[in-house]
XYZ file of C-alpha atoms in Angstrom:
604
model
C -65.612 -7.709 71.751
C -64.516 -5.049 69.271
C -61.470 -5.457 67.024
C -58.421 -3.419 68.011
C -54.894 -2.915 66.811
C -52.263 -4.654 68.918
C -49.575 -2.359 70.336
C -46.188 -2.466 68.622
C -44.504 -3.855 71.740
C -46.897 -6.805 71.875
C -46.556 -7.419 68.124
C -42.795 -7.665 68.544
C -43.159 -10.178 71.357
C -45.506 -12.316 69.270
C -43.018 -12.227 66.385
C -40.205 -13.076 68.791
C -42.001 -16.312 69.643
C -41.452 -17.492 66.059
C -37.947 -16.158 65.497
C -36.413 -16.490 68.988
C -37.478 -19.802 70.468
C -34.345 -20.241 72.595
C -30.846 -18.724 72.958
C -29.536 -20.812 70.037
C -32.134 -19.255 67.730
C -31.065 -15.745 68.731
C -27.416 -16.667 68.293
C -28.122 -18.078 64.826
C -29.658 -14.788 63.686
C -26.763 -12.729 65.058
C -24.035 -14.899 63.511
C -25.871 -14.931 60.165
C -25.941 -11.111 60.257
C -22.186 -11.109 60.926
C -21.554 -13.387 57.942
C -23.793 -11.320 55.660
C -21.811 -8.212 56.701
C -18.726 -9.598 54.946
C -16.779 -10.532 58.074
C -13.510 -12.460 58.045
C -13.640 -13.264 61.772
C -16.596 -13.857 64.093
C -16.206 -14.112 67.871
C -18.969 -15.521 70.088
C -19.133 -15.380 73.884
C -21.767 -17.310 75.816
C -22.655 -17.352 79.518
C -24.956 -19.877 81.205
C -25.870 -21.476 77.895
C -26.801 -18.095 76.387
C -29.655 -17.485 78.830
C -27.680 -14.906 80.816
C -25.507 -13.519 78.042
C -24.843 -13.793 74.299
C -22.224 -11.674 72.570
C -21.312 -11.708 68.877
C -18.523 -9.540 67.504
C -17.434 -9.291 63.863
C -15.142 -7.231 61.625
C -17.704 -6.694 58.874
C -18.849 -3.530 57.131
C -20.512 -2.042 60.225
C -23.456 0.390 60.477
C -23.913 4.106 60.888
C -26.023 5.510 63.725
C -28.966 6.033 61.350
C -28.703 2.474 60.051
C -28.635 1.126 63.618
C -31.866 2.912 64.477
C -33.518 1.544 61.344
C -32.173 -1.980 61.919
C -34.087 -2.146 65.221
C -37.401 -1.570 63.454
C -39.458 -4.514 62.215
C -39.054 -5.604 58.587
C -36.140 -3.252 57.931
C -33.286 -4.928 56.072
C -30.434 -4.165 53.705
C -30.490 -7.669 52.198
C -33.389 -7.249 49.775
C -32.459 -4.455 47.359
C -35.748 -4.998 45.485
C -38.963 -6.991 45.878
C -37.548 -10.245 44.484
C -37.875 -12.320 47.651
C -37.455 -15.471 45.589
C -33.911 -14.367 44.659
C -32.367 -14.334 48.136
C -28.595 -14.865 48.252
C -27.961 -13.882 51.894
C -28.618 -15.889 55.061
C -30.962 -13.304 56.532
C -33.568 -11.237 54.697
C -36.723 -10.831 56.798
C -35.599 -7.918 58.972
C -37.162 -9.464 62.095
C -34.230 -10.736 64.139
C -32.906 -7.647 65.936
C -36.289 -6.105 66.900
C -37.582 -9.533 67.988
C -34.573 -10.171 70.223
C -34.678 -6.622 71.596
C -38.328 -7.092 72.598
C -37.579 -10.037 74.939
C -34.113 -9.174 76.278
C -31.702 -6.339 76.965
C -29.857 -5.717 73.682
C -26.765 -3.550 73.287
C -25.821 -2.792 69.685
C -22.447 -1.201 68.897
C -21.104 -0.630 65.392
C -18.655 1.407 63.345
C -18.078 1.750 59.606
C -14.627 2.241 58.103
C -13.567 5.848 58.466
C -16.519 6.691 60.719
C -17.258 6.989 64.434
C -18.631 4.174 66.571
C -22.152 4.362 67.972
C -24.052 2.436 70.641
C -27.765 1.865 71.150
C -29.305 -0.011 74.100
C -32.836 -1.458 73.981
C -34.347 -3.081 77.089
C -37.330 -5.328 76.277
C -38.524 -3.070 73.481
C -37.688 0.333 74.995
C -34.648 2.395 73.978
C -32.847 3.239 77.245
C -29.509 4.649 76.082
C -27.479 5.602 73.040
C -24.241 7.409 72.348
C -20.679 7.140 71.056
C -18.788 3.858 71.361
C -15.145 2.909 71.001
C -14.563 -0.167 68.840
C -12.819 -1.275 65.667
C -14.616 -1.498 62.328
C -17.449 -3.947 62.587
C -20.350 -4.710 64.901
C -20.768 -6.019 68.446
C -24.145 -7.262 69.690
C -24.745 -8.107 73.354
C -27.922 -9.913 74.469
C -28.543 -10.207 78.228
C -31.261 -11.830 80.350
C -33.180 -13.429 77.518
C -36.905 -13.869 78.364
C -36.351 -12.376 81.838
C -39.671 -10.530 81.562
C -41.464 -13.284 79.692
C -41.782 -15.992 82.368
C -44.112 -18.105 80.240
C -41.301 -18.459 77.702
C -38.437 -18.598 80.222
C -39.794 -21.627 82.091
C -39.763 -23.713 78.910
C -36.031 -23.256 78.372
C -33.859 -26.268 79.132
C -30.848 -26.427 81.422
C -27.863 -24.217 80.767
C -25.876 -27.210 79.554
C -28.531 -28.179 76.991
C -28.904 -24.605 75.735
C -25.128 -24.307 75.424
C -24.996 -27.498 73.347
C -27.634 -26.081 70.998
C -25.707 -22.795 70.685
C -22.478 -24.609 69.877
C -24.234 -26.700 67.231
C -25.551 -23.540 65.556
C -22.098 -21.974 65.321
C -20.559 -25.253 64.165
C -22.994 -25.502 61.251
C -22.485 -21.902 60.168
C -18.701 -22.243 60.494
C -18.806 -25.383 58.360
C -20.686 -23.529 55.636
C -18.031 -20.789 55.501
C -14.500 -22.239 55.782
C -13.127 -18.884 54.593
C -14.180 -17.191 57.851
C -12.499 -17.653 61.257
C -14.776 -18.487 64.192
C -14.091 -18.379 67.926
C -16.532 -19.478 70.638
C -16.087 -18.984 74.397
C -18.431 -20.383 77.026
C -18.234 -19.080 80.596
C -14.744 -17.737 79.881
C -13.441 -21.001 78.369
C -12.583 -21.241 74.672
C -14.438 -24.221 73.213
C -14.072 -23.676 69.461
C -11.383 -21.965 67.421
C -11.049 -22.457 63.662
C -8.928 -20.349 61.354
C -10.173 -18.817 58.127
C -9.032 -19.816 54.662
C -9.385 -23.585 55.211
C -10.505 -26.024 52.573
C -13.836 -27.776 53.013
C -12.503 -31.133 54.232
C -10.170 -29.547 56.776
C -12.981 -27.390 58.168
C -15.426 -30.305 58.408
C -12.809 -32.471 60.163
C -11.897 -29.647 62.558
C -15.543 -29.292 63.569
C -16.358 -33.005 63.800
C -13.545 -35.536 64.267
C -9.931 -35.366 63.107
C -10.032 -39.005 61.991
C -12.562 -38.072 59.312
C -9.758 -36.945 56.980
C -8.444 -40.507 56.635
C -11.873 -42.136 56.615
C -13.871 -39.957 54.250
C -14.869 -39.785 50.606
C -15.240 -36.622 48.563
C -18.463 -35.972 46.653
C -18.477 -33.831 43.495
C -21.430 -34.108 41.111
C -23.033 -31.749 38.607
C -26.447 -32.172 37.066
C -27.428 -29.202 34.940
C -27.206 -26.082 37.081
C -27.260 -28.072 40.319
C -23.993 -28.981 42.046
C -23.574 -31.439 44.908
C -20.309 -31.428 46.838
C -19.047 -32.294 50.256
C -17.576 -35.001 52.424
C -19.103 -38.322 53.492
C -17.639 -40.941 55.797
C -16.910 -44.513 54.890
C -19.798 -46.720 56.056
C -17.467 -48.313 58.592
C -16.834 -44.881 60.134
C -20.200 -44.230 61.762
C -21.886 -43.036 64.931
C -24.762 -44.142 67.124
C -26.653 -40.865 66.684
C -27.202 -38.590 63.701
C -25.670 -35.494 65.297
C -22.826 -35.306 62.759
C -24.943 -34.888 59.636
C -24.720 -31.417 58.135
C -26.736 -30.340 55.110
C -26.421 -27.003 53.346
C -28.410 -25.434 50.526
C -26.705 -22.452 48.893
C -24.523 -22.078 51.994
C -27.528 -22.119 54.346
C -27.626 -24.818 57.073
C -30.946 -26.648 56.799
C -32.712 -29.560 58.473
C -34.878 -30.779 55.642
C -36.760 -34.090 55.754
C -36.247 -34.685 52.042
C -32.486 -34.363 52.328
C -32.298 -36.504 55.469
C -34.424 -39.188 53.786
C -32.193 -39.152 50.713
C -29.130 -39.560 52.903
C -30.704 -42.531 54.668
C -31.539 -44.063 51.289
C -27.957 -43.726 50.056
C -26.622 -45.699 53.032
C -29.651 -48.032 53.210
C -27.904 -51.397 52.962
C -24.497 -50.245 54.156
C -25.351 -49.451 57.773
C -27.411 -50.967 60.541
C -30.582 -49.037 61.338
C -29.144 -47.662 64.570
C -25.904 -46.393 63.020
C -25.409 -43.110 61.161
C -22.674 -41.765 58.851
C -20.735 -38.534 59.315
C -21.779 -36.285 56.432
C -21.398 -32.702 55.281
C -23.216 -32.109 51.980
C -23.346 -28.799 50.137
C -26.044 -28.339 47.514
C -25.756 -25.339 45.198
C -28.927 -24.700 43.220
C -30.350 -21.694 41.351
C -32.404 -19.524 43.689
C -35.387 -19.850 41.366
C -35.454 -23.629 42.059
C -35.661 -23.418 45.855
C -37.855 -21.498 48.314
C -36.090 -20.471 51.533
C -39.031 -18.394 52.754
C -40.874 -21.350 54.301
C -40.388 -20.695 58.007
C -39.176 -17.681 60.028
C -36.266 -19.748 61.381
C -35.155 -20.393 57.769
C -34.063 -23.967 58.565
C -36.504 -25.508 56.094
C -36.479 -25.200 52.329
C -38.780 -26.310 49.537
C -37.547 -27.493 46.142
C -39.314 -26.984 42.845
C -38.248 -30.502 41.748
C -37.758 -32.561 44.940
C -37.362 -35.880 43.121
C -34.450 -34.517 41.109
C -32.695 -33.456 44.313
C -33.369 -36.752 46.101
C -32.192 -38.799 43.122
C -29.083 -36.672 42.790
C -28.131 -37.148 46.443
C -28.782 -40.895 46.471
C -27.068 -41.435 43.121
C -24.135 -39.136 43.894
C -23.396 -40.746 47.230
C -23.814 -44.253 45.827
C -21.412 -43.480 42.999
C -18.829 -42.072 45.403
C -19.100 -45.134 47.658
C -18.915 -47.508 44.670
C -15.772 -45.813 43.376
C -13.959 -46.678 46.611
C -14.680 -50.395 46.262
C -13.382 -52.427 49.180
C -12.011 -49.459 51.133
C -12.641 -49.574 54.880
C -11.395 -48.036 58.105
C -7.894 -49.488 57.932
C -6.306 -48.679 61.250
C -7.527 -50.674 64.243
C -8.980 -48.766 67.165
C -6.357 -47.419 69.568
C -7.844 -49.467 72.412
C -7.487 -52.642 70.349
C -3.940 -51.749 69.339
C -3.014 -51.070 72.957
C -4.097 -54.598 73.844
C -1.071 -55.923 71.898
C 1.368 -56.042 74.805
C 4.601 -57.832 75.424
C 4.012 -60.602 77.933
C 6.872 -61.748 80.213
C 8.261 -65.132 79.284
C 7.476 -67.721 81.957
C 10.607 -69.347 83.445
C 11.231 -72.908 82.313
C 11.157 -75.572 85.011
C 14.341 -77.207 83.729
C 17.134 -75.264 82.026
C 17.783 -76.352 78.474
C 14.553 -78.294 78.095
C 11.070 -77.471 76.858
C 8.107 -79.203 78.459
C 5.735 -79.905 75.612
C 1.993 -79.923 76.020
C -0.641 -81.684 74.054
C -1.326 -79.456 71.040
C -4.755 -78.464 69.803
C -4.292 -76.019 66.934
C -5.858 -72.554 67.245
C -4.125 -71.209 64.150
C -4.439 -73.050 60.844
C -1.563 -72.127 58.576
C -2.652 -71.814 54.959
C -6.102 -73.026 55.945
C -4.982 -76.565 56.698
C -7.673 -78.418 58.585
C -5.321 -80.226 60.967
C -7.045 -83.195 62.625
C -6.504 -83.904 66.315
C -3.277 -85.859 66.816
C -3.508 -89.630 67.179
C -2.850 -91.092 70.598
C 0.658 -92.332 69.720
C 1.525 -88.935 68.234
C -0.018 -87.076 71.152
C 2.287 -88.816 73.592
C 5.273 -87.288 71.798
C 4.111 -83.828 72.867
C 4.183 -84.904 76.500
C 7.812 -86.018 76.414
C 10.720 -83.932 77.592
C 12.405 -82.635 74.421
C 15.815 -80.882 74.455
C 15.221 -77.541 72.684
C 18.800 -77.461 71.447
C 18.487 -80.649 69.439
C 14.774 -80.698 68.492
C 12.393 -77.948 67.468
C 9.282 -77.017 69.432
C 5.969 -78.469 68.207
C 4.688 -76.723 65.100
C 1.683 -74.397 65.475
C -0.027 -75.915 62.440
C 0.507 -77.883 59.267
C 1.492 -76.096 56.050
C 0.143 -77.252 52.734
C 2.567 -78.237 49.995
C 2.618 -75.514 47.341
C 2.066 -77.095 43.929
C 2.478 -73.755 42.159
C 4.372 -70.640 43.102
C 2.327 -68.599 45.607
C 1.193 -65.153 44.453
C 3.167 -62.102 45.485
C 1.700 -59.938 48.243
C 2.590 -56.654 46.525
C 0.387 -57.555 43.569
C -2.829 -57.429 45.626
C -4.130 -54.615 47.891
C -5.474 -57.080 50.470
C -2.398 -59.272 50.304
C -2.028 -63.043 50.306
C -3.613 -65.353 52.861
C -1.108 -66.694 55.387
C -3.400 -68.360 57.887
C -6.712 -68.517 59.725
C -7.314 -67.663 63.371
C -10.074 -69.243 65.468
C -11.710 -70.443 62.246
C -13.107 -66.909 61.913
C -10.393 -64.473 60.835
C -8.181 -64.693 57.759
C -4.663 -63.349 58.219
C -3.093 -61.971 55.060
C 0.239 -60.337 54.313
C 0.073 -57.178 52.215
C 2.985 -55.160 50.924
C 2.580 -52.523 53.642
C 1.189 -54.428 56.579
C -0.821 -57.216 58.104
C -4.469 -57.570 57.022
C -7.057 -59.356 59.172
C -10.381 -60.232 57.531
C -13.633 -61.274 59.202
C -14.611 -64.099 56.857
C -18.332 -64.093 57.742
C -18.759 -60.322 57.435
C -16.783 -60.176 54.184
C -18.630 -63.018 52.485
C -21.955 -61.613 53.659
C -21.217 -58.397 51.751
C -20.122 -60.300 48.633
C -23.349 -62.317 48.607
C -25.425 -59.166 49.104
C -23.782 -57.399 46.167
C -24.489 -60.405 43.953
C -28.124 -60.390 45.062
C -28.347 -56.674 44.321
C -27.099 -57.305 40.803
C -29.974 -59.764 40.491
C -32.384 -56.976 41.365
C -30.732 -54.858 38.679
C -31.649 -57.269 35.910
C -28.954 -59.950 36.164
C -31.066 -62.767 37.572
C -29.554 -64.683 40.477
C -29.150 -68.409 39.655
C -31.519 -70.518 41.690
C -31.292 -74.105 42.898
C -34.517 -76.091 42.648
C -35.455 -78.159 45.676
C -35.810 -81.881 45.157
C -38.915 -81.772 47.317
C -40.637 -78.354 47.524
C -40.948 -77.206 51.102
C -44.183 -75.840 52.562
C -43.791 -72.994 55.078
C -46.775 -72.130 57.239
C -47.239 -68.456 58.130
C -50.109 -66.217 59.083
C -52.288 -64.986 56.241
C -51.027 -61.346 56.118
C -47.433 -62.614 55.869
C -48.419 -64.920 52.991
C -50.141 -61.989 51.276
C -46.952 -59.926 51.442
C -44.828 -62.763 50.079
C -47.290 -63.422 47.254
C -47.278 -59.732 46.274
C -43.477 -59.750 46.106
C -43.132 -63.179 44.442
C -41.963 -61.823 41.066
C -39.276 -59.638 42.643
C -38.166 -62.454 44.964
C -37.784 -64.721 41.925
C -35.161 -62.286 40.582
C -33.292 -62.889 43.832
C -33.455 -66.643 43.308
C -36.326 -67.391 45.708
C -39.154 -69.113 43.865
C -42.319 -69.547 45.895
C -46.057 -69.709 45.394
C -49.157 -69.505 47.519
C -50.181 -72.821 49.056
C -53.525 -72.230 50.691
C -54.539 -69.249 52.825
C -51.812 -69.630 55.461
C -48.832 -71.229 53.721
C -46.400 -70.784 50.858
C -44.491 -73.424 48.916
C -40.792 -72.843 48.298
C -39.616 -74.419 45.035
C -36.121 -72.932 44.712
C -33.579 -70.917 46.668
C -30.536 -68.908 45.511
C -27.801 -71.315 44.452
C -25.136 -69.151 46.051
C -26.679 -69.673 49.492
C -26.166 -73.414 49.397
C -28.160 -75.667 51.748
C -30.193 -73.412 54.040
C -33.175 -73.562 56.372
C -36.036 -72.594 54.033
C -38.490 -72.051 56.875
C -36.226 -69.581 58.640
C -35.307 -67.800 55.408
C -38.912 -67.308 54.280
C -40.023 -66.297 57.781
C -37.290 -63.665 57.980
C -38.202 -62.311 54.526
C -41.860 -62.019 55.538
C -40.897 -60.244 58.763
C -38.682 -57.807 56.874
C -41.419 -56.983 54.367
C -43.724 -56.171 57.274
C -41.224 -54.479 59.539
C -39.684 -51.817 57.343
C -41.168 -48.369 57.043
C -44.493 -48.378 55.207
C -43.320 -45.336 53.227
C -40.699 -47.438 51.464
C -41.520 -48.868 48.058
C -41.348 -52.587 47.384
C -37.988 -52.359 45.616
C -36.512 -50.437 48.541
C -37.817 -53.053 50.953
C -36.329 -55.831 48.837
C -32.948 -54.078 48.987
C -33.144 -54.538 52.758
C -34.526 -58.072 52.449
C -31.483 -58.992 50.354
C -29.268 -58.183 53.339
C -31.164 -60.744 55.413
C -30.773 -63.362 52.672
C -27.052 -62.658 52.412
C -26.620 -63.311 56.121
C -28.262 -66.738 55.696
C -25.879 -67.818 52.942
C -22.528 -66.382 53.976
C -19.519 -68.326 55.211
C -20.012 -68.757 58.915
C -17.509 -68.048 61.623
C -16.128 -71.368 62.788
C -15.665 -72.849 59.318
C -12.154 -73.810 58.302
C -11.129 -72.497 54.885
C -8.327 -73.777 52.702
C -5.783 -71.559 51.027
C -7.639 -71.391 47.722
C -10.891 -70.368 49.428
C -9.200 -67.661 51.488
C -7.374 -66.138 48.535
C -10.511 -66.343 46.376
C -12.394 -64.412 49.050
C -9.681 -61.735 49.166
C -9.593 -61.360 45.390
C -13.370 -61.065 45.173
C -13.348 -58.409 47.894
C -10.898 -56.333 45.871
C -13.282 -56.066 42.916
C -16.596 -55.810 44.783
C -18.084 -52.412 45.752
C -18.638 -51.773 49.470
C -16.751 -54.925 50.492
C -14.946 -52.902 53.142
C -17.988 -53.087 55.392
C -20.552 -55.733 56.190
C -24.287 -55.240 55.755
C -24.483 -53.699 59.229
C -21.753 -51.095 58.730
C -18.959 -52.874 60.594
C -15.544 -53.220 58.928
C -14.823 -56.505 57.173
C -11.059 -56.017 57.357
C -8.485 -54.002 59.253
C -4.823 -53.426 58.575
C -1.947 -53.280 61.022
C 0.787 -51.278 59.320
C 4.330 -52.639 59.375
C 5.412 -49.602 61.396
C 2.942 -50.611 64.106
C 4.162 -54.210 64.023
C 7.753 -53.067 64.409
C 6.824 -50.783 67.299
C 5.189 -53.730 69.065
C 8.547 -55.503 68.986
C 10.563 -52.423 69.935
C 12.192 -52.053 66.534
C 11.008 -48.438 66.275
């Protein structure tokens, strides 16, 4: 078969397969053109998920009739004034979008420059079918109809209208987040689904496009390293989601989905979230154009860095520093559903007026951590007697310890002063501005983990030698992994050595963990070393292993604490980074503001 030149119409359709994969891809190109035109407002209208109709209107600089004709030719662009493709500062630059879209759909292009006349040009699947004057304000309007109607092989691979609409909305959301100075409006099937005003600051725009609660549960990031700047908004670890759909990454204002950046983000939150939970993040990386290549893929969603390790280290370090600076901070307000569960219950009528029928008391609340023993038989019978409420008080709900020294003042400590323990699991503390409830197991688990992490940083964790070394039998590969990591585990306080082909001998465990089940601890460590991603280095794996060790040695739910232990836990939380969330990303404490307490009792 002889070689021949492909016709221009077919070339455009081939190119469209790379640039226009689905309606969202076409919409991305059109909105990027509107932004590059210097618009202050961009309006988007979608019908049937963009398959039937896409319309983008802006108030940018507009085009003359001659420019419109040239814009519909392949590789014609106004965004590269010279041949320096490595110095791209606009979102678009290839000159492929409009001709590619026009080759697989019916495209109507209308535009007018300031002081000029409007002009319209209609292209139906690659053929110009109409052109002439148009009435519109300064700017450009692009209408795309019946996408892939004449390309059935491509049309049948499109998803449902609902799925395509979701992808279109995500595209606009990302571009709107990158440019808070521009107003964006999106309508789908005649219903307005997104409306953000221009001139917003970055945090307000991110919150408007994600979740309003992000404002109160976020941390700002601002870091410079040479000519590279990292800014943005990240959520507290306790404010997370089950899927990673609220993670937005931008390089020089361009929304990207880069594996390096996503991996760096996962590394920054490595031991702060469970594997199936994801933070809400909007990160903006500004870097000299000579240090990044945006010409990797026609869709322009991937980038390549000249020094990828610098970028990864900057993201991980910057996010870690921001999280460390906020110490024990956590999502403070309880969920609305939980708050709504606090209801006033009707008081049951008393069987005899003026008397209170006592019942045998088994304490559920331990005031000041007092471990009240069950009442003796002769004392228990007192609770069963009929006691006049006017002359004798009701049975106490717990026993208070005698204060030998003046108790500390609540206003002197952010997490307040311990006032009691509920269900041997939750510490109740009084702060200056509300009621604080602490999950004692989750909080202590985080404190132990942070101490273990300091051991990995060079401050060796004190170990407790076993009176009789314990032999743990495992399969040979597991023993190999433990032997390879023995030196690093020793820094964490776990001293072990190989004991034959299928066993290890444990000689010491971290002193902070107290008496523990060595077999279970070593088995879990071996499983973690095997289970985590093979791409992780040993030190990164040990960071995750430390979380498992911390869970073994933390104060368990169901253990009664005394007042000194509870207050010591609160004080340590206040000076320990990340103590606001446990190792799995759940909050370790919540606060019920005094205003909420007063509303519960009808005082407000």
